[in-house]
Short mmCIF file of C-alpha atoms and ligand atoms in Angstrom, two decimals:
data_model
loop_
_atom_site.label_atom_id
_atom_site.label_comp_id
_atom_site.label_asym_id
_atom_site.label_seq_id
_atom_site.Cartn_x
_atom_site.Cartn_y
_atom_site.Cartn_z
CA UNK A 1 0.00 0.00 0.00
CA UNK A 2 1.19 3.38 -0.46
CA UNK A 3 1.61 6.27 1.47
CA UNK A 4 1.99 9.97 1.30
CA UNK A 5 2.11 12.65 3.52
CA UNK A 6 -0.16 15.78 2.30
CA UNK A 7 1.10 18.16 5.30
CA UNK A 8 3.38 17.65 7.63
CA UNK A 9 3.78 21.15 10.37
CA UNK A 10 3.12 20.75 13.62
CA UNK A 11 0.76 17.69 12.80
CA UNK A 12 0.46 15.63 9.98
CA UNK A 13 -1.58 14.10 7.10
CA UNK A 14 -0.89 10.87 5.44
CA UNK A 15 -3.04 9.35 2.69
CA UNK A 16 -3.10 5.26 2.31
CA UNK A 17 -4.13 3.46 -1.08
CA UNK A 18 -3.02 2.12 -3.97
CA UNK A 19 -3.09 -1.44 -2.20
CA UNK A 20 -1.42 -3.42 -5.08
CA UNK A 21 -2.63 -6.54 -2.54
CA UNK A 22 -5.72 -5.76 -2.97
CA UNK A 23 -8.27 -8.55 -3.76
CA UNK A 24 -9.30 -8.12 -7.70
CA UNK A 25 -13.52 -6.69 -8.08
CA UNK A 26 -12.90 -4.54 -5.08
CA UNK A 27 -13.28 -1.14 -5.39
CA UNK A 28 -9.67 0.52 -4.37
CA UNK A 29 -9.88 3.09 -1.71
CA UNK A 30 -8.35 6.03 -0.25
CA UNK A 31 -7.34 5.67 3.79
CA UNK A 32 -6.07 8.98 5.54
CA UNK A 33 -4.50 10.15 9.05
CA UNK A 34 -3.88 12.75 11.04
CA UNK A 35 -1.43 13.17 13.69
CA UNK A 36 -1.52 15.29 16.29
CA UNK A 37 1.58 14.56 18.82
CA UNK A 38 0.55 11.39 20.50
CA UNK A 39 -2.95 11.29 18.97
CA UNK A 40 -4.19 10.06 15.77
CA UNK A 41 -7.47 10.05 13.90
CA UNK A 42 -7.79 7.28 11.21
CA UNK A 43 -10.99 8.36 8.77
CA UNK A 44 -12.58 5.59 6.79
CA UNK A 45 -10.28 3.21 7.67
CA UNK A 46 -11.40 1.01 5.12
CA UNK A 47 -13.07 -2.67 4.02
CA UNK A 48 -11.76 -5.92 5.56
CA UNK A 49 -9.59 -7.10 2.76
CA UNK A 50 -7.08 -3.73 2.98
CA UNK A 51 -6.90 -4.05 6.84
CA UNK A 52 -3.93 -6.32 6.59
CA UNK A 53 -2.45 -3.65 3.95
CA UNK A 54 -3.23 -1.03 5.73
CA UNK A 55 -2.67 -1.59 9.05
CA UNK A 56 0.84 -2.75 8.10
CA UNK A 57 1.16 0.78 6.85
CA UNK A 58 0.37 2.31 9.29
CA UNK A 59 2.62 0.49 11.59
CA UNK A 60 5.54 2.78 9.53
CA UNK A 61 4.25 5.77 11.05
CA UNK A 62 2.24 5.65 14.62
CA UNK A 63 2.40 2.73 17.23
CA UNK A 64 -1.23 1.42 18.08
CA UNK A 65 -1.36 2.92 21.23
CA UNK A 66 -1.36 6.35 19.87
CA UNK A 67 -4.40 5.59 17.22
CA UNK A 68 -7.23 6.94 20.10
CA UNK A 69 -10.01 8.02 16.97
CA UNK A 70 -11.82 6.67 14.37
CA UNK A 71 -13.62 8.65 11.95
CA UNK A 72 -16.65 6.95 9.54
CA UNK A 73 -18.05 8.84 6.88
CA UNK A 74 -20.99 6.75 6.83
CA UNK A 75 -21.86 2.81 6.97
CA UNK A 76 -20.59 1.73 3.38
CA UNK A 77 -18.54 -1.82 4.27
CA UNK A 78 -15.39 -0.13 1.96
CA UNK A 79 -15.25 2.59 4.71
CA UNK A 80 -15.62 0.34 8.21
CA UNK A 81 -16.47 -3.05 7.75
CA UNK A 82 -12.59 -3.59 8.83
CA UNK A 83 -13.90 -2.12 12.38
CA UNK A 84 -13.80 -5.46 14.09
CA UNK A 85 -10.24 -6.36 13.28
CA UNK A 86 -8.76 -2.65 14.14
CA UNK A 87 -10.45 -3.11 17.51
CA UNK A 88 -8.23 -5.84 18.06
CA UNK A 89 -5.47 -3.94 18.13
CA UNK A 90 -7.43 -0.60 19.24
CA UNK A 91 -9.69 -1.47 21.75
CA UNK A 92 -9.22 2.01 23.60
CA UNK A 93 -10.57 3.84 20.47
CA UNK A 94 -13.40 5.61 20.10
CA UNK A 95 -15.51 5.78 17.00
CA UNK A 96 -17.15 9.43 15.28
CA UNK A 97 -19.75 8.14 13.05
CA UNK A 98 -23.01 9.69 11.94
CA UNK A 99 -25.77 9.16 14.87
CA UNK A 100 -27.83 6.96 12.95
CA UNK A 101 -25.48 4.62 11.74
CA UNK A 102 -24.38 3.03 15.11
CA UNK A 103 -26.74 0.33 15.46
CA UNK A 104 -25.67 -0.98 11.75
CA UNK A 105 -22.40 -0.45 12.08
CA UNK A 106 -21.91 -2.92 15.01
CA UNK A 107 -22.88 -5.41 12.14
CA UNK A 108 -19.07 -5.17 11.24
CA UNK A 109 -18.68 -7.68 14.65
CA UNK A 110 -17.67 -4.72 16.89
CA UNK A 111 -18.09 -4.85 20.76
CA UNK A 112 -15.56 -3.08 22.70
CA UNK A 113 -14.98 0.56 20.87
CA UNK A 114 -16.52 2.87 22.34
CA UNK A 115 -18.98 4.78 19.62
CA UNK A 116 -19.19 8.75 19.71
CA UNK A 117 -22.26 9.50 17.87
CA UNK A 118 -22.13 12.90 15.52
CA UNK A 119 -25.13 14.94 15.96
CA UNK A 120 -26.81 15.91 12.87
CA UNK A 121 -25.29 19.14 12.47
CA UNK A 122 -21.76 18.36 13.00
CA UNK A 123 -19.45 18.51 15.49
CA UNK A 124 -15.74 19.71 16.57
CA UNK A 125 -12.97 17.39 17.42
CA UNK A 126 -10.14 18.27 19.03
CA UNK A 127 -7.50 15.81 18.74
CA UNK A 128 -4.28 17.52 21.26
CA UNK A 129 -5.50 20.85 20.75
CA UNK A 130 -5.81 20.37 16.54
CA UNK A 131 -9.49 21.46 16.12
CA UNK A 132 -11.23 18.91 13.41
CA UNK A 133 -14.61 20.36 11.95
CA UNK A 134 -17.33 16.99 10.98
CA UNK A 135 -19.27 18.55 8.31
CA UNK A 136 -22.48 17.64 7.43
CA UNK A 137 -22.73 15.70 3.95
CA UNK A 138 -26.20 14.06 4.23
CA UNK A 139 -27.18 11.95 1.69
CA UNK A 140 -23.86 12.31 -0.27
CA UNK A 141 -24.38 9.38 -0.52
CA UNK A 142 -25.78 8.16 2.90
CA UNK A 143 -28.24 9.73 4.39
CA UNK A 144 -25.73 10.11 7.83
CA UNK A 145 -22.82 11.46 6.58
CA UNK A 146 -20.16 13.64 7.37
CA UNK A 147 -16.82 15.41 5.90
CA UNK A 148 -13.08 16.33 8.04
CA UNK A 149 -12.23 19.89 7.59
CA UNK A 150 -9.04 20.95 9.00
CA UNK A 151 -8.78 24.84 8.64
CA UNK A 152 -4.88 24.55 9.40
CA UNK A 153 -3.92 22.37 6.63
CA UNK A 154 -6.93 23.14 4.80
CA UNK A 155 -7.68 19.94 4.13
CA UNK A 156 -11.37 18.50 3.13
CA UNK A 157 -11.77 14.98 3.38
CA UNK A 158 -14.81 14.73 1.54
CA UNK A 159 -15.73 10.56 2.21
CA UNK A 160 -17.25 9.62 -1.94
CA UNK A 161 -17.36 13.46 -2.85
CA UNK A 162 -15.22 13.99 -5.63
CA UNK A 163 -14.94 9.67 -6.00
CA UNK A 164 -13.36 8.76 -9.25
CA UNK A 165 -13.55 4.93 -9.70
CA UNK A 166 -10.38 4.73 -11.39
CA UNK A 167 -7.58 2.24 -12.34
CA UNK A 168 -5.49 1.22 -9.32
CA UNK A 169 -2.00 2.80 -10.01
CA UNK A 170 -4.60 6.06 -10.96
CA UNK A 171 -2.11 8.98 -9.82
CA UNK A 172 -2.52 10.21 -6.36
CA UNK A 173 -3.48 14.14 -7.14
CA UNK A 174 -5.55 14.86 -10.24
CA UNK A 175 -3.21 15.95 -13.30
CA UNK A 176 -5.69 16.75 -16.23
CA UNK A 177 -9.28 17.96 -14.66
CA UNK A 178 -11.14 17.74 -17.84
CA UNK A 179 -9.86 13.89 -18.42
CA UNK A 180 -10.82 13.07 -14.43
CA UNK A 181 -14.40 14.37 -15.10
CA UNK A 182 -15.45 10.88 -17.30
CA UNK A 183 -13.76 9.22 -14.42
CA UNK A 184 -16.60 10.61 -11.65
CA UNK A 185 -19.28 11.52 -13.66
CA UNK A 186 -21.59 8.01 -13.31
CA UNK A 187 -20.59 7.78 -9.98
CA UNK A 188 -21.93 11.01 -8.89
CA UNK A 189 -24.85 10.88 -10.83
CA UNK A 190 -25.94 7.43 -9.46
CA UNK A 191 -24.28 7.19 -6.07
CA UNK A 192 -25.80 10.25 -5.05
CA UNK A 193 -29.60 10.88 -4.94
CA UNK A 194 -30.42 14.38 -4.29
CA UNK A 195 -29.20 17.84 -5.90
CA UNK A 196 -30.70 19.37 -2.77
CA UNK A 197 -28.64 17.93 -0.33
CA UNK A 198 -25.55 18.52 -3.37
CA UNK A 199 -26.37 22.11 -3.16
CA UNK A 200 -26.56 22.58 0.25
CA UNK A 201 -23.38 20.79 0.69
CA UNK A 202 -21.35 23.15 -2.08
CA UNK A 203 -22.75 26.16 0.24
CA UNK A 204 -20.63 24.52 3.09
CA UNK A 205 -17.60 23.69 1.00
CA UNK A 206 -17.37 26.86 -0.19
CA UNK A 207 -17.57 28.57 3.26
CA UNK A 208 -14.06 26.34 3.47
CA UNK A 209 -10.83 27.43 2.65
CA UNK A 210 -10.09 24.16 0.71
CA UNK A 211 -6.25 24.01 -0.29
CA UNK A 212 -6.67 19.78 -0.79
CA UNK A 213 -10.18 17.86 -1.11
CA UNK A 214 -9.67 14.65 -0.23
CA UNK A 215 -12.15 11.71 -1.50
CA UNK A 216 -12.35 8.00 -0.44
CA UNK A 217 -12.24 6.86 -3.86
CA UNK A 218 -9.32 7.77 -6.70
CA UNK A 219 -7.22 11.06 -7.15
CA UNK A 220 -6.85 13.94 -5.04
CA UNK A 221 -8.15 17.53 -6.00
CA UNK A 222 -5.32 20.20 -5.38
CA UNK A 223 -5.19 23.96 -5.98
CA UNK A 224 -7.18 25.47 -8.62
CA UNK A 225 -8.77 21.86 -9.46
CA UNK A 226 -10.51 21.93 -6.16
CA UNK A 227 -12.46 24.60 -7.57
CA UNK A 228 -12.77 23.50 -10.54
CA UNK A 229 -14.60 20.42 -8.75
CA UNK A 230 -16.92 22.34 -7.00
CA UNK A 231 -18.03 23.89 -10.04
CA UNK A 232 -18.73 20.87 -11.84
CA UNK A 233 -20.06 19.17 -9.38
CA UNK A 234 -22.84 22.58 -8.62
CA UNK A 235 -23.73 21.91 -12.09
CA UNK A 236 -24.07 17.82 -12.27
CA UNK A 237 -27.93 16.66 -11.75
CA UNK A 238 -27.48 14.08 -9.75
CA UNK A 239 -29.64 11.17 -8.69
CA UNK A 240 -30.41 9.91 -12.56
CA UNK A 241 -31.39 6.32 -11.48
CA UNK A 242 -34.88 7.86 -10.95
CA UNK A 243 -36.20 9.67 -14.76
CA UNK B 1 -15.37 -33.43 3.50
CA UNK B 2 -12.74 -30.91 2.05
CA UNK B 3 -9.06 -31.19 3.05
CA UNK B 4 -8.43 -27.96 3.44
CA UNK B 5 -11.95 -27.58 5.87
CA UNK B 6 -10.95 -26.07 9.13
CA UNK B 7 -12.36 -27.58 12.51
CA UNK B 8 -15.07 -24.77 12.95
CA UNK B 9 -15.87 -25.08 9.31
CA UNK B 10 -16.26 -29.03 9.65
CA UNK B 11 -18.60 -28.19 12.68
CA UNK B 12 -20.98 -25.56 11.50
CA UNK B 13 -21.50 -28.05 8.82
CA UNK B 14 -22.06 -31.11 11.35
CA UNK B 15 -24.20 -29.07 13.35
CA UNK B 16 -26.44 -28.71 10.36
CA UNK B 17 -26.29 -32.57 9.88
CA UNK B 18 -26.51 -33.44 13.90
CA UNK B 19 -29.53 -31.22 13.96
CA UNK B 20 -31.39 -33.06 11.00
CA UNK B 21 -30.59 -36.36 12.48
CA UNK B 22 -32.38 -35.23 15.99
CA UNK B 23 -35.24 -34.04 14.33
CA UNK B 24 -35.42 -37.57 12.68
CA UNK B 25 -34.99 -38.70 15.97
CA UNK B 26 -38.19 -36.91 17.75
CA UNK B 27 -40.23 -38.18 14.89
CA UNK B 28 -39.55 -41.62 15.82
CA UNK B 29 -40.17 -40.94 19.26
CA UNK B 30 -43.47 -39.23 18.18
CA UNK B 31 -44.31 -42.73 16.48
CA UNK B 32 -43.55 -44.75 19.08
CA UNK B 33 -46.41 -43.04 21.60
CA UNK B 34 -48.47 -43.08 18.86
CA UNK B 35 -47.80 -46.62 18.63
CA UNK B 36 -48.29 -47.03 22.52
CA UNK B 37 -51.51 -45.83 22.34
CA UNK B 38 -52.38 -48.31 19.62
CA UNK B 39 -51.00 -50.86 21.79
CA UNK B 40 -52.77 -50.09 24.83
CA UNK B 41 -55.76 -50.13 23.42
CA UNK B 42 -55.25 -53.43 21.77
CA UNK B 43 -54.05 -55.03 25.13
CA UNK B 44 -56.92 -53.35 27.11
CA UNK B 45 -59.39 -55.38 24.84
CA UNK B 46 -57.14 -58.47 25.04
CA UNK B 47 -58.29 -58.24 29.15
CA UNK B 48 -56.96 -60.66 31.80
CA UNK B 49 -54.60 -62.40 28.99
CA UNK B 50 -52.62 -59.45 28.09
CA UNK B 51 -51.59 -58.08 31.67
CA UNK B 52 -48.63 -58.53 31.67
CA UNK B 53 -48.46 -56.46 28.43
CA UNK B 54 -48.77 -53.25 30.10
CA UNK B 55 -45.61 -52.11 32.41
CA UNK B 56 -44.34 -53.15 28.66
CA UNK B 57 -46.62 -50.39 26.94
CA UNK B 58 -45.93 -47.72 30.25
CA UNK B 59 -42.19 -48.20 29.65
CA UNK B 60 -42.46 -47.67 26.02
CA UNK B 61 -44.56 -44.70 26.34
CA UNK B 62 -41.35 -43.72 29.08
CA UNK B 63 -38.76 -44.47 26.75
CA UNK B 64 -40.39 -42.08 24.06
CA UNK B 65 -41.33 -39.15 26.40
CA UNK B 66 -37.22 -39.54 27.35
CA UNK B 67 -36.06 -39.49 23.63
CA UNK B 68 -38.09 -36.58 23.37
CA UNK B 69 -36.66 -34.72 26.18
CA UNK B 70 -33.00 -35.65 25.46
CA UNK B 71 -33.26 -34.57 21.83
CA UNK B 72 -34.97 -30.89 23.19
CA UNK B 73 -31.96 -30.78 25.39
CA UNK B 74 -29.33 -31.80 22.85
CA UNK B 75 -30.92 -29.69 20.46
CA UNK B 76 -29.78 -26.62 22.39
CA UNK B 77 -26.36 -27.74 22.76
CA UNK B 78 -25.72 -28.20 19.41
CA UNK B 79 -27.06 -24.40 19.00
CA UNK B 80 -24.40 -23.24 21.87
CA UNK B 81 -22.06 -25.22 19.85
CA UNK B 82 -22.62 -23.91 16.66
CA UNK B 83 -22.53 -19.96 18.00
CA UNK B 84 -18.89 -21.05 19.69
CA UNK B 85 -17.79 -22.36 16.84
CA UNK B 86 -18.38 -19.06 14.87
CA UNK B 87 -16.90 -17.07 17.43
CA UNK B 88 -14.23 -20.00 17.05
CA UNK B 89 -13.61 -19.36 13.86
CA UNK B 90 -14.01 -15.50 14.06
CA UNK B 91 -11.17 -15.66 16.47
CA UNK B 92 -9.09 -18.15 14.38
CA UNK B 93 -9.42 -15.61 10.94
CA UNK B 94 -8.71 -12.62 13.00
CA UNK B 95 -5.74 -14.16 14.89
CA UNK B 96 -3.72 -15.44 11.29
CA UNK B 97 -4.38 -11.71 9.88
CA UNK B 98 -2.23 -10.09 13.00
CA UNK B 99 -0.04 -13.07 12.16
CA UNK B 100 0.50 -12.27 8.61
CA UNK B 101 0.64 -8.04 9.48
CA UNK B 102 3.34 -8.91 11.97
CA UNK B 103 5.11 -10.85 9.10
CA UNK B 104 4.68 -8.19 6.77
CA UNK B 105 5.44 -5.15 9.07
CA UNK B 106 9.02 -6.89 10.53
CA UNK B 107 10.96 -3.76 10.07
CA UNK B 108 8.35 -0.92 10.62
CA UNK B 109 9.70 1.82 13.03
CA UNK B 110 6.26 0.63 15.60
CA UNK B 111 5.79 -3.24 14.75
CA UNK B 112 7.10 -3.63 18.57
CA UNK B 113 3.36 -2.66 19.04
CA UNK B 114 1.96 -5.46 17.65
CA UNK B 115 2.93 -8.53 20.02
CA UNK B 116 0.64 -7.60 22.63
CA UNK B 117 -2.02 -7.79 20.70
CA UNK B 118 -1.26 -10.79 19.09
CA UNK B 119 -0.68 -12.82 22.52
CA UNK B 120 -3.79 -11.39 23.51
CA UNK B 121 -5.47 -12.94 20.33
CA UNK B 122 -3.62 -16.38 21.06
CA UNK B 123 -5.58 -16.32 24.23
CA UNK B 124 -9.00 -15.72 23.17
CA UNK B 125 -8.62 -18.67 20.57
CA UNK B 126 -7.30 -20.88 23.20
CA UNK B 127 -10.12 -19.94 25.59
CA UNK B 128 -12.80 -20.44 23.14
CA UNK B 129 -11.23 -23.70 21.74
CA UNK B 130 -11.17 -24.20 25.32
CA UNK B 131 -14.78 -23.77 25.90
CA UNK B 132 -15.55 -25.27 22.29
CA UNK B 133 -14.27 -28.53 23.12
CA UNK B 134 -16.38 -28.75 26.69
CA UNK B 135 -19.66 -28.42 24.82
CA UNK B 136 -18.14 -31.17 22.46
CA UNK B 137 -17.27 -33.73 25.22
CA UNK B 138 -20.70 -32.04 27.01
CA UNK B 139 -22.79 -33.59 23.90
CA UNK B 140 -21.00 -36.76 22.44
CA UNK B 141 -21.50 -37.79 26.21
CA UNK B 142 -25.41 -37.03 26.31
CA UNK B 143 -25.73 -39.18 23.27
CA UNK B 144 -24.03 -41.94 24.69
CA UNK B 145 -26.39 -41.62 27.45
CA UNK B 146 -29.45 -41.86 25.21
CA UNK B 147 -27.90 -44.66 23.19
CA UNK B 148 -27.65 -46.59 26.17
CA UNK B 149 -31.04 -45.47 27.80
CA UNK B 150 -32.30 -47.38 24.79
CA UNK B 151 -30.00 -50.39 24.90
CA UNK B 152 -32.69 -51.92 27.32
CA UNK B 153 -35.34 -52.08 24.81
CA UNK B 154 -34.34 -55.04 23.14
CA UNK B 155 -34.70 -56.71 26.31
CA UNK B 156 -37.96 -55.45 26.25
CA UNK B 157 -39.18 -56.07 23.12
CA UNK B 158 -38.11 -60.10 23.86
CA UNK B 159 -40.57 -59.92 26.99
CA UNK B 160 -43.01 -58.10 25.02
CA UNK B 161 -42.78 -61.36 22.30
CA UNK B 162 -43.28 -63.86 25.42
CA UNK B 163 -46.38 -61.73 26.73
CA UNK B 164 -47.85 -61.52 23.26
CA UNK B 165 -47.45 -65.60 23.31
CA UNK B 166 -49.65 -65.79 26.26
CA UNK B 167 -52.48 -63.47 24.84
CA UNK B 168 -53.72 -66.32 21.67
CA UNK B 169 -56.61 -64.13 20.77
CA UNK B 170 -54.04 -60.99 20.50
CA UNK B 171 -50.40 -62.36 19.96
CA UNK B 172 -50.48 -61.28 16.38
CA UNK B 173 -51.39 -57.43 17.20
CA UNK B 174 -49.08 -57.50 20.34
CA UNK B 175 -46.27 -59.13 18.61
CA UNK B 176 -46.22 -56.12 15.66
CA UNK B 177 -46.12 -53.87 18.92
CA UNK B 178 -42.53 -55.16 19.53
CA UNK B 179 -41.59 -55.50 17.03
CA UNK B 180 -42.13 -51.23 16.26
CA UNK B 181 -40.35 -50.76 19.63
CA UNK B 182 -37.93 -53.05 18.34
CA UNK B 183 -37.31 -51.01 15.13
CA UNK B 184 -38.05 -47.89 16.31
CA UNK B 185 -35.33 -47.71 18.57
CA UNK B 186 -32.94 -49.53 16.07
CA UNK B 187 -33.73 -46.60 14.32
CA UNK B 188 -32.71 -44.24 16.65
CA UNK B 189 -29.58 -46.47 18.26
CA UNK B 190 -28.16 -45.54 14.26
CA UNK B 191 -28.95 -41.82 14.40
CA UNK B 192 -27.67 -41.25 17.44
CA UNK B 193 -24.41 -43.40 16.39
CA UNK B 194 -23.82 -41.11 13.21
CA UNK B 195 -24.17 -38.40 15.37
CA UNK B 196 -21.45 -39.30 17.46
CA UNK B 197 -19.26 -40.25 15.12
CA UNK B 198 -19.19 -37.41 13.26
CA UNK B 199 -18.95 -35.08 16.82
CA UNK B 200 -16.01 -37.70 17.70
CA UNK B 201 -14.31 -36.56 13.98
CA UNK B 202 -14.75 -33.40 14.61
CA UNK B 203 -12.87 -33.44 18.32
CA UNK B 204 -10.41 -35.46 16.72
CA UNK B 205 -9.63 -32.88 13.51
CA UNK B 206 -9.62 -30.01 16.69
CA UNK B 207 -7.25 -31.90 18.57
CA UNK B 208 -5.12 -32.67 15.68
CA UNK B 209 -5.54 -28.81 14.83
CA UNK B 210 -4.22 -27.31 17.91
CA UNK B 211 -4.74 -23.73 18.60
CA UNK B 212 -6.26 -21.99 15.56
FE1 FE2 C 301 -20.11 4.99 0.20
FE1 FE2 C 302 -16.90 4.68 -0.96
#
């Protein structure tokens, strides 16, 4: 699996993918961290079959002792069904998920985490004094879901905004915007069902000073091509399952 | 079965097969009271001559009620045993992935972290092998314990044959009656023999197994 770091001041951010052990059909992911001192937030840690990867990883940069938060976009099993094997190893973590998703998300065989529901309208996480914004996302795609905003590095992890469901050695930023667009397009138009809740969402994001957005799935949007996302994405209808 | 089948694996799939075979073995049971009832009925209007035909028809109608029972009992054992030997198995999987991450992550700067976890794993699958092979012993030894609660009726059924000599206006009637008990419970003697033998391979692959 590789790894990069996106920022590294007084805390860091590391991105995880690219497993080339990954288990062929499987959609390839994106995993991130950030560490602050001695505490470290894994978000969407990932499905079962890149624990091994990842967690081996991981093991390059933190000890397991200093992983104290988990961070769940939403339920999807390629963001958390690894849950019961990092509690192994984690058992004095707790888990940020969206309110209603705790009772399905103990599905992925989970006993001894301790779950800290998100309230509907977000919340603030401070992990050693580094301030971590959960932003709502609602039904982009699930109908609990929430982004990481971190105003210091200016970093959006945006969960399956900006998605791309790309070839597995796909570049880890975004080179040529126009070519990435036939990447995402199906995937936003299917995987997410309402241009309300997109619309209220691109208010948020652009409230945000956004120098990276982050998404589970594919390449990275950096600089000017983070707003070049937000404008395509404003004018995508969505939810075309449905005529 | 497979070669490459795990213990848990062989006994989620015997559980399946133990549980079929105790249902097969309450129907019989169910038979054999109907059967009593026939029987009493027949040596009721057989009077005076068939006497000595009833303690026979009470202990059948005993023998059933305690098939009955065991199986109901049994039956919920091999549930317990089924939910250990998921969390058996869960255990088992989990434990070999922390085995292969510690293999793969030999020189990361933290792998030191990972031993603890690892021995902690070790014990969990040893406690609930632990605990999975007590509920093993628990129910190959209630089956023996039925088997032999039956070994009696043939006895029976060779008394019943004498008794249903004395009765002339009845013997034929009274001798089909043993001879159902006699059947019945061969019946049962093999179901709850292919249970145990396939509970007894099953402790055996474990034991040849080890820890997970
Ligand atoms: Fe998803
Ligand atoms: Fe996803």
């Amino acid at each position: 699996m590789k790894s990069i770091c996106l920022y590294n001041e007084a805390h860091q951010w590391h991105v995880f993918g690219r497993d080339s052990k990954k288990v062929k059909g499987i959609v390839d992911t994106n995993q991130y961290m950030i560490q602050s001192g001695n505490r470290c937030l894994l978000m969407d840690p990932g499905g079962i079959e890149v624990f091994a990867s990842m967690l081996t990883a991981i093991l390059h940069h933190v000890s397991l002792d200093e992983i104290t938060d988990l961070f769940a976009s939403h339920q999807d099993p390629d963001i958390i069904s690894s849950l019961g094997l990092w509690e192994q190893a984690l058992p004095h973590a707790r888990l940020h998920t969206p309110r209603i998703w705790e009772g399905f998300i103990r599905h992925f065989g989970s006993t001894k985490i301790k779950y800290m529901p998100i309230p509907d309208e977000g919340d603030i996480l401070d992990l050693n004094g580094l301030k971590l914004q959960f932003i709502p996302a609602h039904y982009l795609h699930a109908s609990g879901n929430f982004h990481v905003y971190d105003a210091k590095a200016k970093i959006l992890m945006s969960g399956d905004v900006g998605a791309a469901l790309d070839h597995p050695d796909a570049p880890m930023f975004v080179e040529d915007f126009e070519a990435h667009i036939n990447k995402m397009k199906m995937f936003h138009q299917r995987w997410m069902p309402s241009n309300r809740a997109k619309q209220d969402w691109i208010k948020r994001a652009r409230g945000l000073e956004v120098e990276i957005l982050a998404p589970q799935h594919g390449s990275l949007f950096k600089g000017e091509h983070v707003q070049h996302f937000l404008d395509w994405f404003e004018a995508l209808e969505v939810g075309t399952a449905v005529a | 079965m497979k070669k490459n089948t795990t213990a848990q694996e062989t006994i989620l799939i015997t559980a399946g097969t133990v549980t079929a075979e105790l249902n097969g073995v309450n129907e019989i049971a169910k038979d054999m009271t109907l059967g009593v009832m026939n029987a009493k009925t027949i040596s009721h209007r057989a009077g005076e001559s068939a006497k000595g035909f009833r303690p026979i028809t009470d202990y059948i109608e005993q023998v059933a009620r305690d098939v009955s029972q065991a199986v109901v009992r049994i039956s919920q054992d091999v549930s317990v045993l089924s939910r250990l030997a998921v969390s058996y198995h869960r255990y088992g999987k989990i434990l070999k992935t922390y085995q292969c991450v510690q293999q793969e992550a030999g020189q990361a700067e933290h792998a030191s972290s990972l031993p603890p976890v690892i021995e902690n794993l070790e014990r969990q699958a040893k406690e609930d092998r632990n605990r999975f092979l007590q509920n093993l012993e628990g129910l190959i030894f209630q089956l023996n314990e039925m088997k032999n609660s039956i070994r009696s009726s043939k006895v029976i059924s060779t008394v019943s044959r004498v008794e249903a000599a004395s009765s002339q206006a009845f013997r034929q009637s009274l001798e089909v009656v043993a001879d159902d008990l006699e059947i019945s419970t061969e019946k049962i003697r093999e179901r709850v023999m292919r249970c145990n033998q396939q509970l007894t391979t099953v402790m055996a692959q474990i034991q040849r197994e080890g820890v997970a």
